Amino acid sequence: MSQVYESVNNQNQDAEKNFDQVYMHEKPYTGKAPVKGTYKDSAMTLIKGYVGSGILAMPFSFYVGGWLLSIFIFLISAYMLLLCVHYLIEVANAENKENQGLTEVAEVTYGEKGKQITKVVLIAYQLGKAVAYLIFFISFFAHIFSNADSQSGAGNWIYLIMAFCIVLPLSFIDNMARFAKLSLFANALILVGLVYITFYDFYQILEGDGIKENVMNLAHFEQFPMIIGVTAYGFGVLPLAFAIRVTMSEPNKFKNLFNVVSYFNLGLFLAFTLLSVWGMGSRMKSQQIILFCLDNNPLSYVIQICYAFGLICSYPLQVLPAFQQIERIEKLKSYINPELKYSSFRRLAIRSLINILLGLIGYSIPKFAYFVNILGAIGGASLNFLFPILIHKKYFENDELKRKSKFTYYGILSFGICGGLCSFIYTIVKLTSH
């Protein structure tokens, strides 16, 4: 009798584990065979996660902060952000467990409470990034179809509906490894846009229109919080990085992949931003998105459309980590259990409702760059600075070889918290003053 009970119990545990794996990123929701990403596929997806909306706001932050001061703050901020990702990868590799996501790493060190806190911040941060994308889409449609001031963030309600028609179907993909081909297509579209803007910058520099004013714009120390916040947004890829790592066929190779992709994007961000500031800095007095600083002509509109569709393909990368965490909440997990009738419809309804709420928030927010800054300030200080340091410090507290010095730990913590707080206050003042 005991053998029968043990057999049934093991079957129940296997079934529960199988269902949980849907929400641990190993399996897609439909119960099909797991989709594991190759090294190249994962690299394409991570590049797409970096080069999105953040690089469009970076030139504006360099313009208001002065390009020389901005380089210094940007490099320090980016280096510390990358270092924090390394710390968490080190913890995950030490655990060497399958499906070791960000919340699972937090649970290892701080238990269930740490897991739940990380989950809440992760959901809020990723949904915030999705809102930033929707603000861009609405601004883009307003810029293209009405030539309105795209910084209004509103335009007309029809632009919000147009954005929904495109992003809603894409938000139902369930596995990061499935984004490989989509990411390749999106990267190609964005590359076209970046190359065109770069050549346009060179043209403006050679023409000399406003170049002296732009080059002499060296430093505005009172604007440094803007640079920290936007950098934290652009390089705050920790949630996406772990979501990609989990879907890799060889997760232990992710650290090398992350380093290659990150340093490539560091150079790309810096070169693109400096050329944009020197070439079109004076145009940013009235425009926060560098893509909309181009001349109004048919070719510019084509380039803007290409870039926008590239970003549209990036939208699922922002919402998927949040959806995966939301759908692992116990009440929701039982509500959308794939064994229940109409479970797929329920799940689609929940995701659609979340997307609609995000769209309404994005529709009501007036400034793209300032929203990016405040999101980077809040998410950067907690998810990308605070959590990695606290987790690494606790996990390796008895390991003298891997434990870092107190100066390293508290130095990064102080920079992240103080920088995030300054960026938050700075943005609130700017938004209320407008």
Coordinates of C-alpha atoms in Angstrom, one line a residue:
M1 CA 0.0 0.0 0.0
S2 CA 2.8 2.4 0.9
Q3 CA 4.4 1.7 -2.5
V4 CA 1.2 2.6 -4.3
Y5 CA 1.0 5.8 -2.3
E6 CA 4.6 6.7 -3.0
S7 CA 4.1 6.1 -6.7
V8 CA 1.0 8.3 -6.9
N9 CA 2.7 11.0 -4.8
N10 CA 5.7 11.1 -7.2
Q11 CA 3.4 11.3 -10.2
N12 CA 1.6 14.3 -8.6
Q13 CA 4.9 16.0 -7.9
D14 CA 6.1 15.4 -11.4
A15 CA 2.8 16.9 -12.8
E16 CA 3.2 20.0 -10.5
K17 CA 6.8 20.4 -11.5
N18 CA 5.8 20.1 -15.2
F19 CA 3.2 22.8 -14.8
D20 CA 5.5 25.1 -12.9
Q21 CA 8.1 24.8 -15.7
V22 CA 5.8 26.7 -17.9
Y23 CA 6.3 29.7 -15.7
M24 CA 10.0 29.0 -15.1
H25 CA 10.7 29.8 -18.8
E26 CA 11.8 26.3 -19.6
K27 CA 8.6 25.4 -21.5
P28 CA 6.2 27.4 -23.6
Y29 CA 2.7 27.6 -22.2
T30 CA 1.3 25.2 -24.7
G31 CA 3.2 22.2 -23.3
K32 CA 5.3 21.7 -26.5
A33 CA 8.9 20.6 -26.3
P34 CA 11.2 23.2 -24.6
V35 CA 12.7 25.7 -26.9
K36 CA 16.4 26.4 -26.1
G37 CA 18.3 29.2 -27.6
T38 CA 21.7 28.9 -29.2
Y39 CA 24.6 31.2 -28.4
K40 CA 24.0 33.2 -31.6
D41 CA 20.2 33.4 -31.1
S42 CA 20.7 34.5 -27.5
A43 CA 23.2 37.2 -28.5
M44 CA 20.7 38.6 -31.1
T45 CA 18.0 38.8 -28.5
L46 CA 20.2 40.5 -25.9
I47 CA 21.5 43.0 -28.5
K48 CA 17.8 43.8 -29.3
G49 CA 17.2 44.3 -25.6
Y50 CA 20.0 46.9 -25.4
V51 CA 19.4 48.8 -28.6
G52 CA 15.8 49.9 -28.2
S53 CA 14.2 53.0 -26.9
G54 CA 17.1 53.9 -24.5
I55 CA 19.5 54.9 -27.2
L56 CA 17.0 57.4 -28.6
A57 CA 16.9 59.3 -25.3
M58 CA 20.7 59.1 -24.6
P59 CA 21.7 62.0 -27.0
F60 CA 19.2 64.3 -25.2
S61 CA 20.7 63.4 -21.8
F62 CA 24.2 64.1 -23.1
Y63 CA 23.0 67.4 -24.6
V64 CA 21.4 68.7 -21.3
G65 CA 24.3 67.4 -19.2
G66 CA 27.2 68.5 -21.6
W67 CA 28.9 65.8 -23.6
L68 CA 32.2 65.8 -21.7
L69 CA 30.7 65.4 -18.2
S70 CA 28.2 62.9 -19.7
I71 CA 30.9 60.6 -21.0
F72 CA 32.4 60.4 -17.5
I73 CA 29.2 59.7 -15.7
F74 CA 27.9 57.3 -18.5
L75 CA 31.1 55.1 -18.3
I76 CA 31.0 54.9 -14.5
S77 CA 27.3 54.1 -14.4
A78 CA 27.4 51.5 -17.2
Y79 CA 30.5 49.8 -15.7
M80 CA 28.7 49.5 -12.3
L81 CA 25.5 48.2 -13.9
L82 CA 27.5 45.5 -15.8
L83 CA 29.4 44.6 -12.7
C84 CA 26.1 44.0 -10.8
V85 CA 24.9 41.6 -13.5
H86 CA 28.2 39.8 -13.3
Y87 CA 27.7 39.4 -9.5
L88 CA 24.3 37.8 -10.0
I89 CA 25.5 35.5 -12.8
E90 CA 28.3 34.4 -10.4
V91 CA 25.6 33.4 -7.9
A92 CA 23.5 31.6 -10.5
N93 CA 26.5 29.7 -11.8
A94 CA 27.5 28.7 -8.3
E95 CA 24.0 27.3 -7.7
N96 CA 24.1 25.6 -11.1
K97 CA 20.4 24.7 -11.1
E98 CA 18.1 24.5 -14.0
N99 CA 15.7 27.4 -14.5
Q100 CA 17.6 29.7 -12.1
G101 CA 15.8 32.9 -12.8
L102 CA 16.2 36.3 -11.0
T103 CA 13.6 35.6 -8.4
E104 CA 15.0 32.1 -7.7
V105 CA 18.5 33.6 -7.1
A106 CA 16.9 36.1 -4.6
E107 CA 15.1 33.1 -2.9
V108 CA 18.4 31.3 -2.4
T109 CA 19.8 34.1 -0.3
Y110 CA 16.8 35.8 1.3
G111 CA 14.1 33.1 1.3
E112 CA 10.5 33.5 0.2
K113 CA 10.3 37.2 1.4
G114 CA 13.3 38.1 -0.8
K115 CA 11.8 36.3 -3.7
Q116 CA 8.4 38.1 -3.4
I117 CA 10.0 41.5 -3.1
T118 CA 12.2 40.9 -6.2
K119 CA 9.2 39.7 -8.1
V120 CA 7.2 42.8 -7.3
V121 CA 10.0 45.2 -8.3
L122 CA 10.8 43.1 -11.4
I123 CA 7.1 43.2 -12.5
A124 CA 6.9 47.0 -11.9
Y125 CA 10.2 47.7 -13.7
Q126 CA 9.5 45.6 -16.8
L127 CA 5.9 47.0 -17.1
G128 CA 7.4 50.5 -16.8
K129 CA 9.8 49.8 -19.7
A130 CA 6.8 48.6 -21.7
V131 CA 5.0 51.9 -20.9
A132 CA 8.1 53.8 -22.2
Y133 CA 7.8 51.8 -25.5
L134 CA 4.1 52.7 -25.8
I135 CA 4.9 56.4 -25.2
F136 CA 7.3 56.2 -28.1
F137 CA 4.8 54.5 -30.3
I138 CA 2.1 57.1 -29.6
S139 CA 4.6 59.9 -30.2
F140 CA 5.8 58.3 -33.4
F141 CA 2.4 58.0 -34.9
A142 CA 1.6 61.6 -33.9
H143 CA 4.9 62.7 -35.5
I144 CA 4.4 60.8 -38.7
F145 CA 0.7 61.3 -39.4
S146 CA 0.0 64.8 -38.0
N147 CA 3.5 66.3 -37.7
A148 CA 2.4 67.3 -34.2
D149 CA 4.7 68.0 -31.4
S150 CA 5.6 64.4 -30.6
Q151 CA 6.7 65.2 -27.1
S152 CA 3.1 65.7 -26.0
G153 CA 2.9 61.9 -25.7
A154 CA -0.7 62.0 -26.5
G155 CA -1.5 63.1 -30.1
N156 CA -4.9 61.5 -30.6
W157 CA -6.6 58.4 -29.2
I158 CA -6.4 56.9 -32.6
Y159 CA -2.6 56.6 -32.3
L160 CA -3.0 54.6 -29.1
I161 CA -5.4 52.2 -30.9
M162 CA -2.9 51.8 -33.7
A163 CA -0.2 50.9 -31.2
F164 CA -2.4 48.3 -29.6
C165 CA -3.2 46.7 -32.9
I166 CA 0.5 46.0 -33.4
V167 CA 1.8 45.2 -29.9
L168 CA -1.1 43.0 -28.5
P169 CA -0.5 40.0 -30.8
L170 CA 3.2 40.1 -30.1
S171 CA 2.8 40.0 -26.3
F172 CA 1.4 36.4 -26.4
I173 CA 4.8 34.8 -27.3
D174 CA 6.0 32.8 -24.3
N175 CA 9.6 31.9 -24.7
M176 CA 12.7 34.1 -25.2
A177 CA 14.2 31.5 -27.5
R178 CA 11.4 32.1 -29.9
F179 CA 12.4 35.7 -30.4
A180 CA 15.6 34.8 -32.3
K181 CA 14.3 35.4 -35.9
L182 CA 12.2 38.3 -34.8
S183 CA 15.2 39.9 -33.0
L184 CA 17.3 39.5 -36.2
F185 CA 14.7 41.3 -38.2
A186 CA 14.2 44.0 -35.6
N187 CA 18.0 44.5 -35.3
A188 CA 18.2 44.9 -39.1
L189 CA 15.5 47.6 -39.1
I190 CA 17.1 49.5 -36.2
L191 CA 20.6 49.2 -37.7
V192 CA 19.2 50.9 -40.8
G193 CA 17.9 53.7 -38.6
L194 CA 21.2 54.1 -36.6
V195 CA 23.4 54.1 -39.8
Y196 CA 21.2 56.7 -41.4
I197 CA 21.2 59.0 -38.3
T198 CA 25.0 58.5 -38.1
F199 CA 25.6 59.6 -41.7
Y200 CA 23.2 62.5 -41.1
D201 CA 25.2 63.5 -38.1
F202 CA 28.4 63.5 -40.1
Y203 CA 26.7 65.6 -42.8
Q204 CA 25.6 68.2 -40.2
I205 CA 29.1 68.3 -38.6
L206 CA 30.7 68.9 -42.0
E207 CA 28.1 71.5 -42.8
G208 CA 29.1 73.2 -39.6
D209 CA 25.5 74.3 -38.8
G210 CA 25.6 74.9 -35.0
I211 CA 28.7 72.6 -34.6
K212 CA 30.6 75.1 -32.5
E213 CA 27.8 75.6 -30.0
N214 CA 27.3 71.8 -29.8
V215 CA 31.0 71.0 -29.3
M216 CA 31.5 73.7 -26.7
N217 CA 28.6 72.3 -24.7
L218 CA 30.9 70.5 -22.3
A219 CA 29.3 70.2 -18.8
H220 CA 26.3 71.2 -16.8
F221 CA 26.8 69.7 -13.4
E222 CA 23.2 70.4 -12.2
Q223 CA 22.0 68.0 -15.0
F224 CA 24.0 64.9 -13.9
P225 CA 21.0 63.1 -12.5
M226 CA 19.5 62.9 -16.1
I227 CA 22.5 61.1 -17.3
I228 CA 22.5 58.5 -14.5
G229 CA 18.8 57.8 -14.9
V230 CA 18.9 57.4 -18.7
T231 CA 22.0 55.2 -18.5
A232 CA 20.4 53.0 -15.9
Y233 CA 17.4 52.6 -18.2
G234 CA 19.5 51.9 -21.3
F235 CA 21.9 49.4 -19.6
G236 CA 19.4 48.1 -17.0
V237 CA 19.0 44.8 -18.8
L238 CA 19.3 42.5 -15.7
P239 CA 15.8 41.0 -15.9
L240 CA 16.0 40.4 -19.6
A241 CA 19.6 39.0 -19.2
F242 CA 18.4 36.4 -16.8
A243 CA 15.3 35.5 -18.9
I244 CA 17.7 34.9 -21.8
R245 CA 20.1 32.9 -19.7
V246 CA 17.4 30.5 -18.5
T247 CA 16.5 29.7 -22.1
M248 CA 20.0 29.0 -23.3
S249 CA 21.0 25.5 -24.1
E250 CA 24.3 26.1 -22.2
P251 CA 23.6 28.7 -19.5
N252 CA 27.2 28.6 -18.2
K253 CA 28.3 30.3 -21.4
F254 CA 26.1 33.3 -20.8
K255 CA 28.7 35.3 -18.9
N256 CA 31.0 35.4 -22.0
L257 CA 28.0 36.2 -24.2
F258 CA 26.9 39.0 -21.9
N259 CA 30.4 40.5 -21.9
V260 CA 30.8 40.5 -25.7
V261 CA 27.3 42.0 -26.3
S262 CA 27.6 44.6 -23.5
Y263 CA 30.9 46.0 -24.5
F264 CA 29.8 46.1 -28.1
N265 CA 26.7 48.1 -27.1
L266 CA 28.8 50.3 -24.8
G267 CA 30.9 51.5 -27.7
L268 CA 27.8 51.8 -30.0
F269 CA 25.9 53.9 -27.4
L270 CA 28.9 56.2 -26.9
A271 CA 29.8 56.7 -30.5
F272 CA 26.2 57.2 -31.7
T273 CA 25.4 59.6 -28.8
L274 CA 28.4 61.8 -29.3
L275 CA 27.9 62.1 -33.0
S276 CA 24.2 63.0 -32.5
V277 CA 25.1 65.6 -29.9
W278 CA 27.8 67.2 -32.1
G279 CA 25.7 67.0 -35.2
M280 CA 22.1 67.8 -34.0
G281 CA 22.5 69.0 -30.4
S282 CA 20.9 72.4 -31.1
R283 CA 17.8 70.6 -32.4
M284 CA 17.2 68.9 -29.0
K285 CA 16.1 72.2 -27.4
S286 CA 12.6 71.3 -28.6
Q287 CA 12.9 67.5 -29.2
Q288 CA 13.8 64.7 -26.8
I289 CA 13.9 61.8 -29.2
I290 CA 16.9 62.0 -31.6
L291 CA 14.9 60.1 -34.3
F292 CA 12.5 63.0 -34.6
C293 CA 15.3 65.6 -35.0
L294 CA 15.8 64.6 -38.7
D295 CA 14.5 66.8 -41.5
N296 CA 10.9 66.4 -42.5
N297 CA 11.3 64.6 -45.9
P298 CA 10.1 61.2 -47.3
L299 CA 13.4 59.4 -46.7
S300 CA 13.5 60.5 -43.0
Y301 CA 9.9 59.2 -42.6
V302 CA 10.9 55.8 -44.1
I303 CA 13.8 55.6 -41.7
Q304 CA 11.6 56.6 -38.7
I305 CA 9.1 53.9 -39.7
C306 CA 11.8 51.3 -40.0
Y307 CA 13.1 52.1 -36.5
A308 CA 9.6 52.2 -35.0
F309 CA 8.8 48.8 -36.4
G310 CA 12.1 47.5 -35.0
L311 CA 11.1 48.8 -31.6
I312 CA 7.7 47.2 -32.0
C313 CA 9.4 43.9 -32.3
S314 CA 11.2 44.6 -29.0
Y315 CA 8.0 45.2 -27.1
P316 CA 7.5 41.5 -26.2
L317 CA 11.1 41.4 -24.7
Q318 CA 10.0 44.0 -22.2
V319 CA 6.6 42.6 -21.2
L320 CA 7.4 38.8 -21.2
P321 CA 9.5 38.8 -18.0
A322 CA 6.7 40.6 -16.2
F323 CA 4.0 38.4 -17.6
Q324 CA 5.9 35.3 -16.6
Q325 CA 6.1 36.5 -13.0
I326 CA 2.5 37.7 -12.9
E327 CA 1.3 34.3 -14.2
R328 CA 3.2 32.5 -11.5
I329 CA 1.1 34.1 -8.8
E330 CA -0.8 31.2 -7.2
K331 CA -4.4 32.5 -7.8
L332 CA -3.6 33.3 -11.4
K333 CA -1.7 30.1 -11.9
S334 CA -4.8 28.1 -10.9
Y335 CA -7.1 30.3 -13.0
I336 CA -5.1 29.8 -16.2
N337 CA -4.1 26.2 -15.6
P338 CA -3.7 24.7 -19.1
E339 CA -5.7 21.7 -18.0
L340 CA -8.8 23.9 -17.5
K341 CA -11.4 24.7 -20.2
Y342 CA -10.8 28.0 -22.0
S343 CA -7.5 28.5 -20.1
S344 CA -5.9 30.0 -23.2
F345 CA -8.7 32.5 -23.6
R346 CA -8.4 33.5 -19.9
R347 CA -4.7 34.0 -20.3
L348 CA -5.0 36.1 -23.4
A349 CA -7.7 38.2 -21.6
I350 CA -5.4 38.9 -18.6
R351 CA -2.5 39.9 -20.9
S352 CA -4.7 42.1 -23.0
L353 CA -6.1 43.9 -19.9
I354 CA -2.6 44.6 -18.7
N355 CA -1.5 45.9 -22.1
I356 CA -4.6 48.2 -22.2
L357 CA -3.7 49.6 -18.7
L358 CA -0.1 50.2 -19.8
G359 CA -1.3 52.0 -22.9
L360 CA -3.6 54.3 -20.9
I361 CA -0.7 55.2 -18.6
G362 CA 1.6 55.9 -21.6
Y363 CA -1.1 58.0 -23.2
S364 CA -1.2 60.3 -20.2
I365 CA 2.5 60.8 -19.7
P366 CA 3.9 63.9 -21.5
K367 CA 7.7 63.5 -21.7
F368 CA 9.5 60.4 -23.1
A369 CA 13.0 61.2 -21.9
Y370 CA 11.9 62.2 -18.5
F371 CA 9.8 59.1 -18.0
V372 CA 12.8 57.0 -19.2
N373 CA 14.9 58.9 -16.6
I374 CA 12.6 58.3 -13.7
L375 CA 12.1 54.6 -14.6
G376 CA 15.9 54.2 -14.7
A377 CA 16.2 56.0 -11.4
I378 CA 13.7 53.8 -9.6
G379 CA 14.5 50.5 -11.3
G380 CA 18.2 51.2 -11.5
A381 CA 18.6 51.9 -7.8
S382 CA 16.7 48.8 -6.7
L383 CA 16.7 46.1 -9.3
N384 CA 20.1 46.8 -11.0
F385 CA 22.1 48.1 -8.0
L386 CA 20.6 47.3 -4.7
F387 CA 19.5 43.7 -5.2
P388 CA 22.6 42.3 -6.9
I389 CA 24.9 43.7 -4.2
L390 CA 22.8 42.4 -1.3
I391 CA 22.4 39.0 -2.9
H392 CA 26.1 38.5 -3.8
K393 CA 27.3 39.8 -0.4
K394 CA 25.1 37.4 1.5
Y395 CA 25.6 34.4 -0.7
F396 CA 29.4 34.6 -0.6
E397 CA 29.8 35.9 2.9
N398 CA 31.8 32.8 3.9
D399 CA 33.8 32.5 0.7
E400 CA 36.9 34.6 0.9
L401 CA 37.9 34.0 -2.7
K402 CA 34.6 35.3 -4.2
R403 CA 33.6 37.8 -1.6
K404 CA 34.3 41.4 -2.5
S405 CA 35.6 44.1 -0.2
K406 CA 33.2 46.3 1.8
F407 CA 34.5 49.3 -0.1
T408 CA 33.3 47.7 -3.4
Y409 CA 29.9 46.6 -2.1
Y410 CA 29.1 49.9 -0.3
G411 CA 30.6 52.0 -3.0
I412 CA 28.3 50.6 -5.7
L413 CA 25.4 50.7 -3.3
S414 CA 26.0 54.4 -2.5
F415 CA 26.4 55.3 -6.1
G416 CA 23.2 53.5 -7.1
I417 CA 21.0 54.7 -4.3
C418 CA 22.2 58.3 -4.3
G419 CA 22.2 58.5 -8.1
G420 CA 18.8 57.0 -8.3
L421 CA 17.4 59.4 -5.6
C422 CA 18.9 62.4 -7.3
S423 CA 17.5 61.3 -10.7
F424 CA 14.1 60.8 -9.2
I425 CA 13.9 64.2 -7.6
Y426 CA 15.4 65.9 -10.7
T427 CA 12.7 64.3 -12.9
I428 CA 9.8 65.2 -10.6
V429 CA 11.0 68.8 -10.5
K430 CA 11.2 69.0 -14.3
L431 CA 7.8 67.4 -14.8
T432 CA 6.0 69.6 -12.3
S433 CA 7.7 72.7 -13.6
H434 CA 6.3 72.0 -17.1

